[in-house]
């Protein structure tokens, strides 16, 4: 690819980035839960749910946060948009690395 083509590809990728204010890093997952009631069926392995959780990784450890139904769709949209943005940023970075090698970075 020529330098000119790299610049054009970089511009196209950057145009595909969505609103950074909606960045939410994590993985949406669904899992069952046990309740606090002693005689409940969940004690025999029939868990309640599944309920949505967001698994987030920060500071070297991961934790899961319950996602209430009222914000589940928004959470999913944020997470998906963030994953798309990160793929785009990765590719933009690779293009910039190639431009650096060719001394064409500006
Ligand atoms: Zn239960």
Short mmCIF file of C-alpha atoms and ligand atoms in Angstrom, two decimals:
data_model
loop_
_atom_site.label_atom_id
_atom_site.label_comp_id
_atom_site.label_asym_id
_atom_site.label_seq_id
_atom_site.Cartn_x
_atom_site.Cartn_y
_atom_site.Cartn_z
CA UNK A 1 0.00 0.00 0.00
CA UNK A 2 1.31 3.46 -0.86
CA UNK A 3 1.66 6.20 1.76
CA UNK A 4 -1.24 8.00 0.15
CA UNK A 5 -3.38 4.85 0.42
CA UNK A 6 -2.37 4.44 4.07
CA UNK A 7 -3.50 7.99 4.82
CA UNK A 8 -6.81 7.37 3.05
CA UNK A 9 -7.37 4.10 4.91
CA UNK A 10 -6.51 5.77 8.22
CA UNK A 11 -9.05 8.52 7.54
CA UNK A 12 -11.77 5.97 6.69
CA UNK A 13 -11.07 4.01 9.87
CA UNK A 14 -11.10 7.18 12.01
CA UNK A 15 -14.44 8.21 10.49
CA UNK A 16 -15.91 4.91 11.72
CA UNK A 17 -15.14 5.65 15.38
CA UNK A 18 -18.18 6.21 17.55
CA UNK A 19 -18.67 8.64 20.44
CA UNK A 20 -15.83 8.22 22.98
CA UNK A 21 -18.20 9.38 25.73
CA UNK A 22 -19.89 6.01 25.36
CA UNK A 23 -16.73 4.05 26.13
CA UNK A 24 -17.38 1.11 28.43
CA UNK A 25 -14.71 -1.56 28.64
CA UNK A 26 -15.92 -4.94 29.72
CA UNK A 27 -17.64 -8.12 28.66
CA UNK A 28 -21.37 -8.60 29.03
CA UNK A 29 -22.27 -12.06 30.33
CA UNK A 30 -25.24 -13.85 31.83
CA UNK A 31 -25.02 -16.05 34.86
CA UNK A 32 -27.24 -17.75 37.41
CA UNK A 33 -27.29 -16.90 41.11
CA UNK A 34 -28.02 -18.52 44.44
CA UNK A 35 -30.32 -16.65 46.84
CA UNK A 36 -30.12 -16.50 50.65
CA UNK A 37 -33.10 -18.83 51.27
CA UNK A 38 -31.97 -22.16 52.79
CA UNK A 39 -34.68 -24.42 51.33
CA UNK A 40 -34.69 -22.94 47.85
CA UNK A 41 -34.24 -24.99 44.68
CA UNK A 42 -31.12 -22.96 43.87
CA UNK A 43 -29.39 -24.86 46.71
CA UNK A 44 -29.82 -28.00 44.63
CA UNK A 45 -28.22 -26.39 41.60
CA UNK A 46 -31.28 -24.84 39.92
CA UNK A 47 -29.93 -21.31 39.91
CA UNK A 48 -32.04 -18.16 39.57
CA UNK A 49 -31.70 -16.12 36.42
CA UNK A 50 -29.60 -15.99 34.38
CA UNK A 51 -28.99 -12.30 35.07
CA UNK A 52 -26.80 -9.94 33.07
CA UNK A 53 -23.43 -8.87 34.45
CA UNK A 54 -20.62 -6.77 33.14
CA UNK A 55 -17.18 -8.29 33.70
CA UNK A 56 -14.62 -5.51 34.00
CA UNK A 57 -10.87 -5.79 34.30
CA UNK A 58 -8.89 -3.06 35.98
CA UNK A 59 -5.83 -2.75 38.15
CA UNK A 60 -4.86 -6.36 37.48
CA UNK A 61 -8.10 -7.91 38.68
CA UNK A 62 -11.55 -8.54 37.28
CA UNK A 63 -14.93 -8.17 38.90
CA UNK A 64 -18.53 -8.50 37.76
CA UNK A 65 -21.16 -5.81 38.14
CA UNK A 66 -24.87 -6.54 37.97
CA UNK A 67 -26.57 -4.82 35.02
CA UNK A 68 -30.15 -3.73 35.81
CA UNK A 69 -32.72 -4.40 33.06
CA UNK A 70 -33.40 -0.66 32.64
CA UNK A 71 -29.86 -0.07 31.37
CA UNK A 72 -29.05 -3.44 29.81
CA UNK A 73 -29.60 -2.31 26.20
CA UNK A 74 -27.52 0.84 26.75
CA UNK A 75 -24.78 -1.20 28.40
CA UNK A 76 -24.72 -3.64 25.47
CA UNK A 77 -24.54 -0.76 22.97
CA UNK A 78 -21.70 0.90 24.90
CA UNK A 79 -19.72 -2.33 25.17
CA UNK A 80 -20.17 -3.18 21.48
CA UNK A 81 -19.26 0.36 20.38
CA UNK A 82 -16.17 0.26 22.59
CA UNK A 83 -15.02 -3.07 21.13
CA UNK A 84 -15.50 -1.70 17.60
CA UNK A 85 -13.59 1.47 18.49
CA UNK A 86 -10.73 -0.53 19.97
CA UNK A 87 -10.45 -2.65 16.81
CA UNK A 88 -10.41 0.54 14.72
CA UNK A 89 -7.81 2.20 16.99
CA UNK A 90 -5.63 -0.91 16.81
CA UNK A 91 -5.68 -0.81 13.01
CA UNK A 92 -5.03 2.97 12.98
CA UNK A 93 -2.06 2.39 15.27
CA UNK A 94 -0.70 -0.28 12.90
CA UNK A 95 -1.01 2.15 9.99
CA UNK A 96 0.79 4.84 11.99
CA UNK A 97 3.54 2.34 12.80
CA UNK A 98 3.92 1.65 9.09
CA UNK A 99 3.99 5.41 8.38
CA UNK A 100 6.69 5.78 11.06
CA UNK A 101 8.78 3.07 9.37
CA UNK A 102 8.45 4.93 6.09
CA UNK A 103 9.27 8.25 7.78
CA UNK A 104 5.91 9.55 6.60
CA UNK A 105 4.35 10.13 10.01
CA UNK A 106 3.14 13.70 10.41
ZN1 LIG B 1 -32.96 -19.51 45.56
#
